[in-house]
C-alpha cells in the first residue's frame, strides 16, 4: 500500500487520486501515523457491503432464537453465497 504525508497529498492530490482509481490504495500519514486511507469507489462499495453483512450477522446472533429472525448461520451462508456469485 502506498503512503503519503498529508502535506505531500495536498501537492500531488490529482496523481494520488488516479492511483486510487487504478486500484492502488493510499494511506495518508500525519506525523508518521496513519490517519486515513484513499481507495477506489468500487473497493469502498465492496467493503461497505461486506461490513453490512457483518453487522447483519452480529444482529442475528444477538437476536438469535426470536421468531422470524434468521439465525447467524443462515445469515452467514446467504452472505457467502451472494459474495461468491458477485465474484
mmCIF file with all atom_site columns, C-alpha atoms in Angstrom:
data_model
loop_
_atom_site.group_PDB
_atom_site.id
_atom_site.type_symbol
_atom_site.label_atom_id
_atom_site.label_alt_id
_atom_site.label_comp_id
_atom_site.label_asym_id
_atom_site.label_entity_id
_atom_site.label_seq_id
_atom_site.pdbx_PDB_ins_code
_atom_site.Cartn_x
_atom_site.Cartn_y
_atom_site.Cartn_z
_atom_site.occupancy
_atom_site.B_iso_or_equiv
_atom_site.pdbx_formal_charge
_atom_site.auth_seq_id
_atom_site.auth_comp_id
_atom_site.auth_asym_id
_atom_site.auth_atom_id
_atom_site.pdbx_PDB_model_num
ATOM 1  C CA . UNK A 1 1  ? 0.000   0.000   0.000   1.00 0.00 ? 1  UNK A CA 1
ATOM 2  C CA . UNK A 1 2  ? 1.331   3.422   -0.914  1.00 0.00 ? 2  UNK A CA 1
ATOM 3  C CA . UNK A 1 3  ? 1.835   6.011   1.806   1.00 0.00 ? 3  UNK A CA 1
ATOM 4  C CA . UNK A 1 4  ? 1.989   9.794   1.668   1.00 0.00 ? 4  UNK A CA 1
ATOM 5  C CA . UNK A 1 5  ? 2.120   12.551  4.219   1.00 0.00 ? 5  UNK A CA 1
ATOM 6  C CA . UNK A 1 6  ? -0.826  14.914  4.339   1.00 0.00 ? 6  UNK A CA 1
ATOM 7  C CA . UNK A 1 7  ? 1.415   17.714  3.007   1.00 0.00 ? 7  UNK A CA 1
ATOM 8  C CA . UNK A 1 8  ? 2.563   15.554  0.093   1.00 0.00 ? 8  UNK A CA 1
ATOM 9  C CA . UNK A 1 9  ? -1.028  14.515  -0.612  1.00 0.00 ? 9  UNK A CA 1
ATOM 10 C CA . UNK A 1 10 ? -2.032  18.167  -0.934  1.00 0.00 ? 10 UNK A CA 1
ATOM 11 C CA . UNK A 1 11 ? 0.667   18.728  -3.536  1.00 0.00 ? 11 UNK A CA 1
ATOM 12 C CA . UNK A 1 12 ? 0.013   15.541  -5.528  1.00 0.00 ? 12 UNK A CA 1
ATOM 13 C CA . UNK A 1 13 ? -3.715  15.015  -4.976  1.00 0.00 ? 13 UNK A CA 1
ATOM 14 C CA . UNK A 1 14 ? -4.700  14.564  -8.640  1.00 0.00 ? 14 UNK A CA 1
ATOM 15 C CA . UNK A 1 15 ? -1.991  11.961  -9.208  1.00 0.00 ? 15 UNK A CA 1
ATOM 16 C CA . UNK A 1 16 ? -2.785  10.109  -5.982  1.00 0.00 ? 16 UNK A CA 1
ATOM 17 C CA . UNK A 1 17 ? -6.476  10.094  -6.855  1.00 0.00 ? 17 UNK A CA 1
ATOM 18 C CA . UNK A 1 18 ? -5.694  8.490   -10.226 1.00 0.00 ? 18 UNK A CA 1
ATOM 19 C CA . UNK A 1 19 ? -3.634  5.832   -8.448  1.00 0.00 ? 19 UNK A CA 1
ATOM 20 C CA . UNK A 1 20 ? -6.503  5.029   -6.088  1.00 0.00 ? 20 UNK A CA 1
ATOM 21 C CA . UNK A 1 21 ? -8.892  4.821   -9.041  1.00 0.00 ? 21 UNK A CA 1
ATOM 22 C CA . UNK A 1 22 ? -6.486  2.335   -10.627 1.00 0.00 ? 22 UNK A CA 1
ATOM 23 C CA . UNK A 1 23 ? -6.775  0.074   -7.588  1.00 0.00 ? 23 UNK A CA 1
ATOM 24 C CA . UNK A 1 24 ? -3.751  1.183   -5.573  1.00 0.00 ? 24 UNK A CA 1
ATOM 25 C CA . UNK A 1 25 ? -4.918  2.256   -2.086  1.00 0.00 ? 25 UNK A CA 1
ATOM 26 C CA . UNK A 1 26 ? -3.110  5.113   -0.402  1.00 0.00 ? 26 UNK A CA 1
ATOM 27 C CA . UNK A 1 27 ? -2.572  5.664   3.320   1.00 0.00 ? 27 UNK A CA 1
ATOM 28 C CA . UNK A 1 28 ? -2.297  9.271   4.466   1.00 0.00 ? 28 UNK A CA 1
ATOM 29 C CA . UNK A 1 29 ? 0.147   9.889   7.308   1.00 0.00 ? 29 UNK A CA 1
ATOM 30 C CA . UNK A 1 30 ? 0.257   12.722  9.812   1.00 0.00 ? 30 UNK A CA 1
ATOM 31 C CA . UNK A 1 31 ? 3.494   12.872  11.773  1.00 0.00 ? 31 UNK A CA 1
ATOM 32 C CA . UNK A 1 32 ? 4.205   9.344   10.583  1.00 0.00 ? 32 UNK A CA 1
ATOM 33 C CA . UNK A 1 33 ? 0.933   7.875   11.843  1.00 0.00 ? 33 UNK A CA 1
ATOM 34 C CA . UNK A 1 34 ? -1.831  6.599   9.519   1.00 0.00 ? 34 UNK A CA 1
ATOM 35 C CA . UNK A 1 35 ? -4.907  8.856   9.645   1.00 0.00 ? 35 UNK A CA 1
ATOM 36 C CA . UNK A 1 36 ? -6.918  7.926   6.539   1.00 0.00 ? 36 UNK A CA 1
ATOM 37 C CA . UNK A 1 37 ? -6.990  5.621   3.518   1.00 0.00 ? 37 UNK A CA 1
ATOM 38 C CA . UNK A 1 38 ? -7.991  6.525   -0.035  1.00 0.00 ? 38 UNK A CA 1
ATOM 39 C CA . UNK A 1 39 ? -9.442  3.667   -2.108  1.00 0.00 ? 39 UNK A CA 1
ATOM 40 C CA . UNK A 1 40 ? -11.391 3.466   -5.342  1.00 0.00 ? 40 UNK A CA 1
ATOM 41 C CA . UNK A 1 41 ? -15.172 3.750   -5.216  1.00 0.00 ? 41 UNK A CA 1
ATOM 42 C CA . UNK A 1 42 ? -15.556 0.094   -6.237  1.00 0.00 ? 42 UNK A CA 1
ATOM 43 C CA . UNK A 1 43 ? -13.319 -1.077  -3.381  1.00 0.00 ? 43 UNK A CA 1
ATOM 44 C CA . UNK A 1 44 ? -15.203 1.143   -0.948  1.00 0.00 ? 44 UNK A CA 1
ATOM 45 C CA . UNK A 1 45 ? -18.564 -0.226  -2.145  1.00 0.00 ? 45 UNK A CA 1
ATOM 46 C CA . UNK A 1 46 ? -17.333 -3.798  -1.641  1.00 0.00 ? 46 UNK A CA 1
ATOM 47 C CA . UNK A 1 47 ? -16.014 -3.024  1.850   1.00 0.00 ? 47 UNK A CA 1
ATOM 48 C CA . UNK A 1 48 ? -19.271 -1.312  2.785   1.00 0.00 ? 48 UNK A CA 1
ATOM 49 C CA . UNK A 1 49 ? -21.311 -4.289  1.529   1.00 0.00 ? 49 UNK A CA 1
ATOM 50 C CA . UNK A 1 50 ? -19.187 -6.775  3.466   1.00 0.00 ? 50 UNK A CA 1
ATOM 51 C CA . UNK A 1 51 ? -19.405 -4.632  6.586   1.00 0.00 ? 51 UNK A CA 1
ATOM 52 C CA . UNK A 1 52 ? -23.195 -4.664  6.207   1.00 0.00 ? 52 UNK A CA 1
ATOM 53 C CA . UNK A 1 53 ? -23.139 -8.464  6.186   1.00 0.00 ? 53 UNK A CA 1
ATOM 54 C CA . UNK A 1 54 ? -21.050 -8.496  9.345   1.00 0.00 ? 54 UNK A CA 1
ATOM 55 C CA . UNK A 1 55 ? -23.499 -6.144  11.073  1.00 0.00 ? 55 UNK A CA 1
ATOM 56 C CA . UNK A 1 56 ? -26.412 -8.357  9.989   1.00 0.00 ? 56 UNK A CA 1
ATOM 57 C CA . UNK A 1 57 ? -24.581 -11.408 11.278  1.00 0.00 ? 57 UNK A CA 1
ATOM 58 C CA . UNK A 1 58 ? -23.893 -9.766  14.644  1.00 0.00 ? 58 UNK A CA 1
ATOM 59 C CA . UNK A 1 59 ? -27.505 -8.610  14.916  1.00 0.00 ? 59 UNK A CA 1
ATOM 60 C CA . UNK A 1 60 ? -28.933 -12.032 14.081  1.00 0.00 ? 60 UNK A CA 1
ATOM 61 C CA . UNK A 1 61 ? -26.533 -13.617 16.571  1.00 0.00 ? 61 UNK A CA 1
ATOM 62 C CA . UNK A 1 62 ? -27.639 -11.154 19.265  1.00 0.00 ? 62 UNK A CA 1
ATOM 63 C CA . UNK A 1 63 ? -31.331 -11.717 18.480  1.00 0.00 ? 63 UNK A CA 1
ATOM 64 C CA . UNK A 1 64 ? -30.926 -15.453 17.926  1.00 0.00 ? 64 UNK A CA 1
ATOM 65 C CA . UNK A 1 65 ? -33.844 -17.640 18.830  1.00 0.00 ? 65 UNK A CA 1
ATOM 66 C CA . UNK A 1 66 ? -36.502 -14.980 18.305  1.00 0.00 ? 66 UNK A CA 1
ATOM 67 C CA . UNK A 1 67 ? -39.369 -15.760 15.985  1.00 0.00 ? 67 UNK A CA 1
ATOM 68 C CA . UNK A 1 68 ? -38.864 -14.513 12.425  1.00 0.00 ? 68 UNK A CA 1
ATOM 69 C CA . UNK A 1 69 ? -35.170 -13.694 12.885  1.00 0.00 ? 69 UNK A CA 1
ATOM 70 C CA . UNK A 1 70 ? -32.790 -15.918 10.914  1.00 0.00 ? 70 UNK A CA 1
ATOM 71 C CA . UNK A 1 71 ? -30.003 -17.458 12.926  1.00 0.00 ? 71 UNK A CA 1
ATOM 72 C CA . UNK A 1 72 ? -26.394 -16.361 12.438  1.00 0.00 ? 72 UNK A CA 1
ATOM 73 C CA . UNK A 1 73 ? -25.500 -19.451 10.405  1.00 0.00 ? 73 UNK A CA 1
ATOM 74 C CA . UNK A 1 74 ? -28.327 -18.779 7.921   1.00 0.00 ? 74 UNK A CA 1
ATOM 75 C CA . UNK A 1 75 ? -27.200 -15.164 7.519   1.00 0.00 ? 75 UNK A CA 1
ATOM 76 C CA . UNK A 1 76 ? -23.561 -16.218 7.077   1.00 0.00 ? 76 UNK A CA 1
ATOM 77 C CA . UNK A 1 77 ? -24.464 -18.774 4.408   1.00 0.00 ? 77 UNK A CA 1
ATOM 78 C CA . UNK A 1 78 ? -26.609 -16.279 2.498   1.00 0.00 ? 78 UNK A CA 1
ATOM 79 C CA . UNK A 1 79 ? -23.841 -13.670 2.663   1.00 0.00 ? 79 UNK A CA 1
ATOM 80 C CA . UNK A 1 80 ? -21.232 -16.161 1.447   1.00 0.00 ? 80 UNK A CA 1
ATOM 81 C CA . UNK A 1 81 ? -23.447 -17.257 -1.446  1.00 0.00 ? 81 UNK A CA 1
ATOM 82 C CA . UNK A 1 82 ? -24.013 -13.681 -2.531  1.00 0.00 ? 82 UNK A CA 1
ATOM 83 C CA . UNK A 1 83 ? -20.308 -12.829 -2.283  1.00 0.00 ? 83 UNK A CA 1
ATOM 84 C CA . UNK A 1 84 ? -19.428 -15.888 -4.374  1.00 0.00 ? 84 UNK A CA 1
ATOM 85 C CA . UNK A 1 85 ? -21.965 -15.047 -7.080  1.00 0.00 ? 85 UNK A CA 1
ATOM 86 C CA . UNK A 1 86 ? -20.751 -11.432 -7.305  1.00 0.00 ? 86 UNK A CA 1
ATOM 87 C CA . UNK A 1 87 ? -17.126 -12.526 -7.516  1.00 0.00 ? 87 UNK A CA 1
#
